[in-house]
Short mmCIF file of C-alpha atoms and ligand atoms in Angstrom, two decimals:
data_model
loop_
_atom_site.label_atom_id
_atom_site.label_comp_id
_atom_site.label_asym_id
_atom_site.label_seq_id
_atom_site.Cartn_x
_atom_site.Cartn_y
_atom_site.Cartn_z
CA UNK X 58 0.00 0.00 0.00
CA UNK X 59 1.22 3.21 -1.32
CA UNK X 60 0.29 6.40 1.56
CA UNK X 61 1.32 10.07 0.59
CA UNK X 62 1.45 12.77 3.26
CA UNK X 63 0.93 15.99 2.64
CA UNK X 64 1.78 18.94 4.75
CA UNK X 65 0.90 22.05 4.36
CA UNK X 66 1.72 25.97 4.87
CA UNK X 67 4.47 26.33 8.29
CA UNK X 68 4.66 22.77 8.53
CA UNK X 69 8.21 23.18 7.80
CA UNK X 70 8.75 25.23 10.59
CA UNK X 71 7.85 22.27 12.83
CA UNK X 72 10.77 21.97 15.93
CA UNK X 73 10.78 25.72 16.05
CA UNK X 74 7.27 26.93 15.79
CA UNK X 75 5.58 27.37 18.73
CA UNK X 76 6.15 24.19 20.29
CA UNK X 77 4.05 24.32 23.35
CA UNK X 78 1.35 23.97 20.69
CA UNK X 79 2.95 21.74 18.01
CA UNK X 80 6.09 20.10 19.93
CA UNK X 81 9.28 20.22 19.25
CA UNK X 82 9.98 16.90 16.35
CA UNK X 83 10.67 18.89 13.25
CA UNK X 84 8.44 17.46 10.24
CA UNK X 85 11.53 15.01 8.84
CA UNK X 86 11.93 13.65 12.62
CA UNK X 87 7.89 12.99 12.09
CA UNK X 88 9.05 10.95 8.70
CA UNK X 89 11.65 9.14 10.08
CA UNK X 90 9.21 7.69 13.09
CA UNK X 91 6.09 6.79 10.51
CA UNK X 92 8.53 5.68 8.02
CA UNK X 93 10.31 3.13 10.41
CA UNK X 94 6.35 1.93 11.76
CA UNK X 95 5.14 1.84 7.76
CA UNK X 96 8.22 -0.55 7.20
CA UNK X 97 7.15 -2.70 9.99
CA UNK X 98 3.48 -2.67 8.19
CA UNK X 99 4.62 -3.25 5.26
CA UNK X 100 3.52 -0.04 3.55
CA UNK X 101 5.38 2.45 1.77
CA UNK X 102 5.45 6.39 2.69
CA UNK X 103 5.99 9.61 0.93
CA UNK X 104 5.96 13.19 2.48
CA UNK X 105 5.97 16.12 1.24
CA UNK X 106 5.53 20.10 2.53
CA UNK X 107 4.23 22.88 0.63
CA UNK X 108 3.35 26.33 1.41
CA UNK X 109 1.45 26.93 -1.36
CA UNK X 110 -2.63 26.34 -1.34
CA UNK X 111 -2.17 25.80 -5.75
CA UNK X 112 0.83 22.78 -4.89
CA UNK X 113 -1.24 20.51 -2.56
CA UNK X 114 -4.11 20.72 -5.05
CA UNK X 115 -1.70 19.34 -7.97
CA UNK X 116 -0.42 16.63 -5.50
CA UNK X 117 -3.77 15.61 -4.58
CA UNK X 118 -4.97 15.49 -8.62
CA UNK X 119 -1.87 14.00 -9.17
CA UNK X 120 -2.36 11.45 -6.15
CA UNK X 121 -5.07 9.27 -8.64
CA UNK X 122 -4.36 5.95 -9.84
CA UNK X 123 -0.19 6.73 -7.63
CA UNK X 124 -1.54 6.42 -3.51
CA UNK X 125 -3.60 4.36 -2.28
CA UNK X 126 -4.67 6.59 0.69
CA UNK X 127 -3.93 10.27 1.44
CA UNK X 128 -3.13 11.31 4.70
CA UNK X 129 -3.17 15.42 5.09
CA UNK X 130 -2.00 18.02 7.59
CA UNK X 131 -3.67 20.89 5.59
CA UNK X 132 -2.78 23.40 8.36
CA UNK X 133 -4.39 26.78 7.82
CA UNK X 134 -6.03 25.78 4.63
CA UNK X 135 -8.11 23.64 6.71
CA UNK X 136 -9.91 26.13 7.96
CA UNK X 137 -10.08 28.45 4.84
CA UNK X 138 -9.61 26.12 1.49
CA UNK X 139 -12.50 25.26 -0.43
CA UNK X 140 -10.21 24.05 -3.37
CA UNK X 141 -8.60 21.59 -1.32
CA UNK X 142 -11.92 20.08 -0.18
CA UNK X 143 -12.53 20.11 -3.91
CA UNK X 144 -9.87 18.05 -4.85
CA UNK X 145 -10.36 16.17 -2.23
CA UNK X 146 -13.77 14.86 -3.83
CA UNK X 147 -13.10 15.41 -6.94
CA UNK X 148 -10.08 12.53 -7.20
CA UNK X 149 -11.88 10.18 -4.92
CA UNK X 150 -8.51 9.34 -2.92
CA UNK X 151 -9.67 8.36 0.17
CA UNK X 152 -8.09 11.15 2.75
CA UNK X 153 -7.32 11.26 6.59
CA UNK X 154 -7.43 13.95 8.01
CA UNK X 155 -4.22 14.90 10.69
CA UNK X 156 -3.81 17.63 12.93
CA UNK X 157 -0.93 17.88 15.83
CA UNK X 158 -3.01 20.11 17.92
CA UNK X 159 -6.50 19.70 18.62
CA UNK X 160 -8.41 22.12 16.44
CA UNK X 161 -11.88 21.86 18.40
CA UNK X 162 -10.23 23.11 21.80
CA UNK X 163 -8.51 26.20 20.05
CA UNK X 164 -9.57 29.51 18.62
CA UNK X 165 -13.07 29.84 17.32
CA UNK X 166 -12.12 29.82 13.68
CA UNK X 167 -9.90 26.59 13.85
CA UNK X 168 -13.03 24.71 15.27
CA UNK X 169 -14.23 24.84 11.61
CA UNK X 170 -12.64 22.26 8.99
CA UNK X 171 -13.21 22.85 5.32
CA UNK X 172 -12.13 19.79 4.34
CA UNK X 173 -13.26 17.20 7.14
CA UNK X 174 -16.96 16.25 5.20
CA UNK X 175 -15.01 15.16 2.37
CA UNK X 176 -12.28 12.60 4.62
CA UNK X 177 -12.92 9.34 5.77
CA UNK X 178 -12.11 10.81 9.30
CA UNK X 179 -10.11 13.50 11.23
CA UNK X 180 -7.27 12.40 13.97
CA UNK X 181 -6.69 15.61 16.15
CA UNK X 182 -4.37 16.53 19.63
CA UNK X 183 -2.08 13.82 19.51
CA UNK X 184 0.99 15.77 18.52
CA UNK X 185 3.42 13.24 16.38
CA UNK X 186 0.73 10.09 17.64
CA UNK X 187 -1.57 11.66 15.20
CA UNK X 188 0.80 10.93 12.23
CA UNK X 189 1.29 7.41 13.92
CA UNK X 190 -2.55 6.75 13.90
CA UNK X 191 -3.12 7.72 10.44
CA UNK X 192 -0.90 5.40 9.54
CA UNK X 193 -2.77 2.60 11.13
CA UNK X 194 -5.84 3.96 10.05
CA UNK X 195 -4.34 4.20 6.46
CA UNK X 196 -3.15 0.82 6.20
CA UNK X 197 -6.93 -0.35 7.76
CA UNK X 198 -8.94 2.09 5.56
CA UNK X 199 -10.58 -0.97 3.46
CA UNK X 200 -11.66 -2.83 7.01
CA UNK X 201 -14.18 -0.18 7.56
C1 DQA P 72 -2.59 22.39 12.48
C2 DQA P 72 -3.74 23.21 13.08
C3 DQA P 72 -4.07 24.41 12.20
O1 DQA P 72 -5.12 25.17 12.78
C4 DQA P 72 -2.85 25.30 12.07
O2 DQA P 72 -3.14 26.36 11.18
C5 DQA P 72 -1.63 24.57 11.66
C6 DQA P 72 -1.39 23.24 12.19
C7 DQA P 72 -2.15 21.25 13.42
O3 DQA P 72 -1.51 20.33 12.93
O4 DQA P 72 -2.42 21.30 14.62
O5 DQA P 72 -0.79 25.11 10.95
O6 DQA P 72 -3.07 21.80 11.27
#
């Protein structure tokens, strides 16, 4: 099985960005742990960061017929991107939703998720555990 995780806008700032809120693994330290568990599983990982709203939109087109599952940390565009959700349904990849912090217990405007009717499910407030369950939820998305 064939997962691609996508990051989105700061994510690369992960280590040094307000870690009481997002902790301080940097994104490739993230990789490295759900890499080493996706090995064990027998799966096979890709990540990738982009700070551009246009980007994760081509990778999830792009995503058709190449991943089996999508696993994505939208970030901001969560709350904000109708053309991810879009894509989203549009390619029919099914997508997890992953978020280090929980959204629902922040500001008002994070409680909201663009994107969350159109994924199989939303894993929120785990920190780097959240990456680690959409994995397992990834590799289990056709025992539903
Ligand atoms: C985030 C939560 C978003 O509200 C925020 O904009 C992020 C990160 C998270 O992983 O907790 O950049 O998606």
């Amino acid at each position: 099985m064939k997962i691609l995780y996508l990051n989105g806008p700061n994510l690369n700032l992960l280590g040094q960005r307000q870690p009481e809120i997002y902790g301080r693994r940097t994104l490739a330290e993230i990789e490295a742990e759900v890499r080493k568990r996706a090995i064990k599983l027998g799966s096979e990982v890709e990540f990738r960061q982009s700070n551009s709203e246009g980007e994760l939109v081509n990778w999830i087109q792009a995503a058709k017929g190449r991943f089996d599952v999508l696993v994505l940390n939208a970030a901001a565009y969560t709350h904000t991107s109708v053309a991810l959700r879009d894509a989203i349904a549009a390619v029919g990849v099914p997508t997890i939703e992953v978020h280090l912090s929980n959204i629902t217990a922040r500001e008002k405007f994070r409680r909201k998720s663009l994107i969350a009717p159109v994924c199989v499910g939303q894993i929120t407030g785990f920190g780097t555990t959240s990456y680690m369950l959409a994995l397992e939820a990834a590799v289990n998305i056709n025992a539903r």
